[in-house]
Coordinates of C-alpha atoms in Angstrom, one line a residue:
X69 CA -17.1 -49.5 14.5
X70 CA -14.7 -46.6 15.0
X71 CA -14.2 -44.1 12.3
X72 CA -10.8 -42.4 12.1
X73 CA -10.7 -39.0 10.5
X74 CA -7.8 -38.3 8.2
X75 CA -5.6 -35.6 9.6
X76 CA -4.6 -32.9 7.2
X77 CA -1.4 -30.8 7.5
X78 CA -3.5 -27.8 8.6
X79 CA -5.0 -29.9 11.4
X80 CA -1.5 -30.9 12.5
X81 CA -0.4 -27.2 12.5
X82 CA -3.4 -26.2 14.6
X83 CA -2.7 -29.0 17.1
X84 CA 1.0 -27.9 17.1
X85 CA 0.0 -24.3 17.9
X86 CA -2.5 -25.3 20.6
X87 CA -0.6 -28.0 22.3
X88 CA 0.6 -27.4 25.8
X89 CA 4.3 -28.0 26.2
X90 CA 5.4 -31.0 28.2
X91 CA 6.1 -30.4 31.8
X92 CA 3.8 -27.4 32.0
X93 CA 2.6 -26.4 35.4
X94 CA 1.9 -23.5 37.6
X95 CA 5.4 -22.1 37.5
X96 CA 5.5 -22.4 33.7
X97 CA 2.2 -20.6 33.3
X98 CA 3.4 -17.8 35.5
X99 CA 6.6 -17.5 33.5
X100 CA 4.5 -17.4 30.3
X101 CA 2.3 -14.7 31.7
X102 CA 5.2 -12.6 32.8
X103 CA 6.9 -13.0 29.4
X104 CA 3.7 -11.9 27.6
X105 CA 2.3 -9.3 29.9
X106 CA 5.2 -7.9 31.8
X107 CA 5.3 -4.8 29.5
X108 CA 1.7 -4.0 30.3
X109 CA 2.4 -4.1 34.0
X110 CA 5.4 -1.8 33.5
X111 CA 3.3 0.6 31.3
X112 CA 0.5 0.9 33.9
X113 CA 3.0 1.4 36.8
X114 CA 5.1 4.0 35.0
X115 CA 1.9 5.9 33.8
X116 CA 0.5 5.8 37.3
X117 CA 3.7 7.2 38.8
X118 CA 4.0 9.9 36.1
X119 CA 0.4 10.9 36.6
X120 CA 1.0 11.5 40.3
X121 CA 4.4 13.2 39.7
X122 CA 3.6 15.6 36.8
X123 CA 0.5 17.7 36.5
X124 CA 0.6 17.9 32.7
X125 CA 1.1 14.2 32.1
X126 CA -2.5 12.9 32.4
X127 CA -4.0 15.9 30.6
X128 CA -6.2 15.3 27.6
X129 CA -3.8 17.2 25.3
X130 CA -0.8 15.3 26.3
X131 CA -2.5 11.9 26.1
X132 CA -3.9 12.7 22.7
X133 CA -0.4 13.8 21.4
X134 CA 1.2 10.6 22.7
X135 CA -1.6 8.5 21.1
X136 CA -1.3 10.2 17.7
X137 CA 2.5 10.2 17.6
X138 CA 2.6 6.5 18.7
X139 CA 0.2 5.5 15.8
X140 CA 2.9 5.6 13.1
X141 CA 5.5 3.6 15.0
X142 CA 2.8 1.2 16.1
X143 CA 1.8 0.4 12.4
X144 CA 5.4 -0.2 11.6
X145 CA 5.7 -2.4 14.7
X146 CA 2.7 -4.4 13.7
X147 CA 4.3 -5.5 10.5
X148 CA 7.6 -6.2 12.3
X149 CA 5.7 -8.5 14.7
X150 CA 4.9 -10.9 11.9
X151 CA 8.5 -10.8 10.6
X152 CA 10.0 -11.5 14.0
X153 CA 7.5 -14.2 14.8
X154 CA 8.8 -16.1 11.7
X155 CA 12.3 -15.7 13.1
X156 CA 13.3 -12.9 10.7
X157 CA 14.3 -9.3 10.9
X158 CA 13.7 -6.2 8.7
X159 CA 16.1 -3.3 8.8
X160 CA 14.5 -1.5 5.9
X161 CA 11.3 -0.3 7.5
X162 CA 12.7 3.1 8.5
X163 CA 13.8 4.0 5.0
X164 CA 10.6 2.5 3.6
X165 CA 8.6 4.6 6.0
X166 CA 10.2 7.9 4.9
X167 CA 9.9 6.8 1.2
X168 CA 6.2 6.1 1.7
X169 CA 5.7 9.6 3.2
X170 CA 7.5 11.3 0.3
X171 CA 5.7 9.4 -2.4
X172 CA 2.3 10.1 -0.6
X173 CA 3.0 13.8 -0.4
X174 CA 4.0 13.9 -4.1
X175 CA 1.0 11.8 -5.1
X176 CA -1.4 14.0 -3.1
X177 CA -1.2 16.6 -5.9
X178 CA -3.1 14.0 -8.0
X179 CA -5.7 13.1 -5.4
X180 CA -6.1 11.0 -2.3
X181 CA -6.3 7.7 -4.2
X182 CA -2.8 8.3 -5.8
X183 CA -1.5 9.5 -2.5
X184 CA -2.3 6.2 -0.9
X185 CA -1.8 3.7 -3.7
X186 CA 1.6 5.0 -4.9
X187 CA 3.4 4.4 -1.6
X188 CA 1.6 1.1 -1.0
X189 CA 2.6 -0.1 -4.5
X190 CA 6.3 0.9 -4.2
X191 CA 6.8 -0.1 -0.6
X192 CA 4.9 -3.3 -1.0
X193 CA 7.2 -4.1 -3.9
X194 CA 10.2 -3.5 -1.8
X195 CA 8.8 -5.9 0.8
X196 CA 8.0 -8.5 -1.9
X197 CA 11.6 -8.4 -3.2
X198 CA 12.9 -8.8 0.4
X199 CA 10.6 -11.8 0.9
X200 CA 11.5 -13.5 -2.4
X201 CA 15.3 -13.1 -1.8
X202 CA 15.0 -14.4 1.8
X203 CA 12.5 -17.2 1.2
X204 CA 13.4 -18.4 -2.3
X205 CA 17.1 -17.8 -2.4
X206 CA 17.6 -18.4 1.3
X207 CA 19.7 -15.2 1.8
X208 CA 20.2 -13.8 5.3
X209 CA 17.4 -11.4 6.3
X210 CA 19.9 -9.0 7.9
X211 CA 21.9 -8.6 4.6
X212 CA 18.8 -8.4 2.3
X213 CA 16.9 -5.8 4.4
X214 CA 20.1 -3.8 5.0
X215 CA 20.5 -3.5 1.2
X216 CA 16.8 -2.6 0.9
X217 CA 17.3 0.1 3.6
X218 CA 20.0 1.7 1.5
X219 CA 18.1 1.2 -1.7
X220 CA 14.9 2.8 -0.3
X221 CA 16.8 5.7 1.1
X222 CA 18.5 6.2 -2.3
X223 CA 15.2 6.2 -4.1
X224 CA 13.8 8.8 -1.7
X225 CA 16.9 11.0 -2.2
X226 CA 16.5 10.7 -6.0
X227 CA 12.8 11.7 -5.9
X228 CA 13.5 14.7 -3.7
X229 CA 16.7 15.9 -5.5
X230 CA 19.0 14.8 -2.7
X231 CA 16.5 16.0 -0.1
X232 CA 16.3 19.5 -1.4
X233 CA 12.7 19.3 -2.4
X234 CA 9.9 18.8 0.1
X235 CA 6.5 18.0 -1.3
X236 CA 3.5 19.5 0.5
X237 CA 0.1 18.2 1.2
X238 CA -2.8 20.6 0.4
X239 CA -4.5 21.8 3.6
X240 CA -8.1 20.7 4.0
X241 CA -7.8 17.9 1.4
X242 CA -9.3 14.5 2.1
X243 CA -5.8 13.0 2.3
X244 CA -4.8 15.6 5.0
X245 CA -7.9 14.7 7.0
X246 CA -6.6 11.1 7.3
X247 CA -3.8 12.4 9.4
X248 CA -5.3 15.5 11.1
X249 CA -9.0 14.7 11.3
X250 CA -10.8 13.6 14.5
X251 CA -13.6 11.1 15.1
X252 CA -15.4 11.3 18.4
X253 CA -12.7 13.6 19.7
X254 CA -9.9 11.0 18.9
X255 CA -7.4 11.5 16.0
X256 CA -8.2 9.5 12.9
X257 CA -4.7 7.9 12.9
X258 CA -5.4 6.4 16.3
X259 CA -8.7 4.8 14.9
X260 CA -6.8 3.5 11.8
X261 CA -4.1 2.0 14.0
X262 CA -6.6 0.3 16.3
X263 CA -8.4 -1.2 13.3
X264 CA -5.2 -2.5 11.8
X265 CA -4.2 -4.1 15.1
X266 CA -7.6 -5.8 15.5
X267 CA -7.2 -7.1 11.9
X268 CA -3.6 -8.1 12.6
X269 CA -4.5 -9.9 15.7
X270 CA -7.2 -11.9 14.0
X271 CA -4.9 -12.7 11.1
X272 CA -2.1 -13.9 13.4
X273 CA -4.1 -15.8 15.9
X274 CA -7.3 -17.0 14.1
X275 CA -6.3 -17.9 10.6
X276 CA -4.4 -20.7 8.9
X277 CA -1.8 -18.1 7.7
X278 CA -1.2 -17.1 11.3
X279 CA -0.7 -20.8 12.2
X280 CA 1.9 -21.0 9.4
X281 CA 3.7 -17.9 10.7
X282 CA 4.0 -19.4 14.2
X283 CA 5.0 -22.8 12.8
X284 CA 7.8 -21.3 10.6
X285 CA 9.1 -19.3 13.5
X286 CA 9.0 -22.3 15.9
X287 CA 10.8 -24.7 13.6
X288 CA 11.1 -24.1 9.9
X289 CA 12.0 -27.7 9.0
X290 CA 9.2 -29.2 11.1
X291 CA 6.7 -26.7 9.5
X292 CA 7.8 -27.8 6.1
X293 CA 7.3 -31.5 7.0
X294 CA 3.8 -30.7 8.3
X295 CA 2.9 -29.2 4.9
X296 CA 3.2 -25.5 5.7
X297 CA 4.1 -23.3 2.7
X298 CA 7.3 -21.9 4.3
X299 CA 8.6 -19.9 1.4
X300 CA 5.2 -18.4 0.6
X301 CA 4.6 -17.5 4.3
X302 CA 7.9 -15.7 4.5
X303 CA 7.3 -13.8 1.3
X304 CA 3.8 -12.7 2.4
X305 CA 5.1 -11.6 5.8
X306 CA 7.8 -9.4 4.3
X307 CA 5.4 -8.0 1.7
X308 CA 2.9 -7.2 4.5
X309 CA 5.7 -5.5 6.4
X310 CA 6.6 -3.3 3.5
X311 CA 2.9 -2.3 2.9
X312 CA 2.4 -1.3 6.5
X313 CA 5.7 0.7 6.7
X314 CA 4.7 2.5 3.5
X315 CA 1.2 3.2 4.8
X316 CA 2.5 4.5 8.1
X317 CA 4.8 6.9 6.1
X318 CA 1.8 8.1 4.0
X319 CA -0.3 8.6 7.2
X320 CA 2.6 10.5 8.8
X321 CA 2.8 12.8 5.7
X322 CA -0.9 13.5 6.0
X323 CA -0.4 14.4 9.6
X324 CA 2.6 16.7 8.9
X325 CA 1.2 18.2 5.7
X326 CA 4.5 17.2 3.9
X327 CA 6.8 14.4 3.0
X328 CA 9.6 15.2 5.4
X329 CA 12.9 13.6 4.2
X330 CA 14.8 13.5 7.5
X331 CA 12.4 11.1 9.3
X332 CA 12.8 7.3 9.7
X333 CA 16.3 7.2 10.9
X334 CA 16.5 4.6 13.6
X335 CA 12.8 3.7 13.3
X336 CA 13.6 0.1 12.5
X337 CA 15.4 -0.2 15.8
X338 CA 12.5 1.4 17.7
X339 CA 10.1 -1.0 16.0
X340 CA 12.2 -4.0 16.9
X341 CA 12.6 -2.8 20.5
X342 CA 8.8 -2.3 20.8
X343 CA 8.1 -5.8 19.5
X344 CA 10.6 -7.4 21.7
X345 CA 9.6 -5.4 24.8
X346 CA 6.0 -6.5 24.1
X347 CA 6.9 -10.2 24.5
X348 CA 7.8 -11.4 21.0
X349 CA 10.9 -13.6 21.0
X350 CA 13.7 -12.6 18.7
X351 CA 14.2 -16.3 18.0
X352 CA 10.7 -16.6 16.6
X353 CA 7.7 -18.8 17.2
X354 CA 6.1 -16.7 19.9
X355 CA 4.5 -13.3 20.1
X356 CA 1.3 -11.4 19.7
X357 CA 0.4 -8.0 18.2
X358 CA -1.2 -6.6 21.4
X359 CA 2.1 -6.9 23.1
X360 CA 3.8 -4.9 20.3
X361 CA 1.3 -2.1 20.8
X362 CA 2.0 -2.1 24.5
X363 CA 5.7 -2.0 23.7
X364 CA 5.2 1.1 21.5
X365 CA 3.1 2.9 24.2
X366 CA 5.7 2.0 26.9
X367 CA 8.5 3.6 24.8
X368 CA 6.4 6.7 24.1
X369 CA 5.5 7.1 27.8
X370 CA 9.2 6.8 28.9
X371 CA 10.1 9.4 26.3
X372 CA 7.3 11.7 27.5
X373 CA 8.3 11.3 31.1
X374 CA 11.9 12.3 30.3
X375 CA 10.4 15.4 28.5
X376 CA 8.3 16.1 31.5
X377 CA 11.4 16.2 33.7
X378 CA 12.8 18.9 31.5
X379 CA 16.3 18.9 33.0
X380 CA 17.3 15.8 31.1
X381 CA 18.6 16.0 27.5
X382 CA 16.6 14.2 24.8
X383 CA 19.5 11.8 24.3
X384 CA 18.5 10.2 27.6
X385 CA 15.5 8.8 25.8
X386 CA 17.7 6.6 23.8
X387 CA 19.8 5.6 26.8
X388 CA 16.7 4.6 28.8
X389 CA 15.0 2.8 25.9
X390 CA 18.2 0.9 25.2
X391 CA 18.7 -0.1 28.8
X392 CA 15.1 -1.1 29.2
X393 CA 15.4 -3.3 26.1
X394 CA 18.5 -5.0 27.5
X395 CA 16.6 -5.8 30.7
X396 CA 13.6 -7.2 28.8
X397 CA 15.8 -9.4 26.6
X398 CA 17.6 -10.8 29.6
X399 CA 14.3 -11.4 31.4
X400 CA 12.8 -13.1 28.2
X401 CA 15.8 -15.4 28.0
X402 CA 15.6 -16.4 31.6
X403 CA 11.9 -17.0 31.4
X404 CA 12.2 -19.0 28.2
X405 CA 14.8 -21.2 29.8
X406 CA 12.7 -21.7 32.9
X407 CA 9.7 -22.8 30.7
X408 CA 11.9 -25.4 29.1
X409 CA 12.9 -26.9 32.4
X410 CA 10.5 -29.9 33.4

């Protein structure tokens, strides 16, 4: 007698995530590897050439500076990865980042707990509102997060008297140590970022919530039919994004000893670029957090190489990053089409 086990919606989602597409073969697997790990190959190649070309590139000080300065963008890109995998977008993270930094610097006068909880509460609330409007009212993510970007920037200007006030973080405080301290010779922000990416990778790849994120991004209607909580998943993803952007801003304030009001402009575009360069599809349904980290490091290495050259204006960083992004998107589109061909 054969016993047939009832299949739950979660089981179907797991099978959906693990199933190998029809017509898969060697060429398709190679295309998938290129799409997912092409940025890592480019990072290693550019870093190797730069190490041979510039004496100061591979020095301990330069590597440490790149690692710490990359940490804040990487945390923002981590949250953006979840959003883009669901097929969404968030243009508010740059403004939320700077708001988090200002609130953290202001709150540091009342202790480390306030300095951390205040930006997390406010920025998490902004993300929650974004998620509810997008998931429950089915508004366009572009419009909702654009409004949130303007709103967060307005709150920041209100708190700082139109940017005239800059709140300082007390030197030597526990909160300042989060941004400036070192553990085993490596900056604390780097350790925090690494821990967040490990946790994010487990959350996205090894939990039911992560399965829901992939299912919603792959096909929202199919995910709903399989029992995935589409609205709740989207709401949680945007809330998580707001929390991470606010925390990155707070950590940056601890690093700079102040809540600088001129930061965050264009950070949302850098985060999106890093995520896409790392192999996450803008259309949703495919991506991983490790690729986003590689994308951030690749952008930072390119910027550092341009600085090493010295004769090029800093504006070339944006030109090169934009051109590189266009190449990656074209390559992703070609590889995705190739994978769909039997």
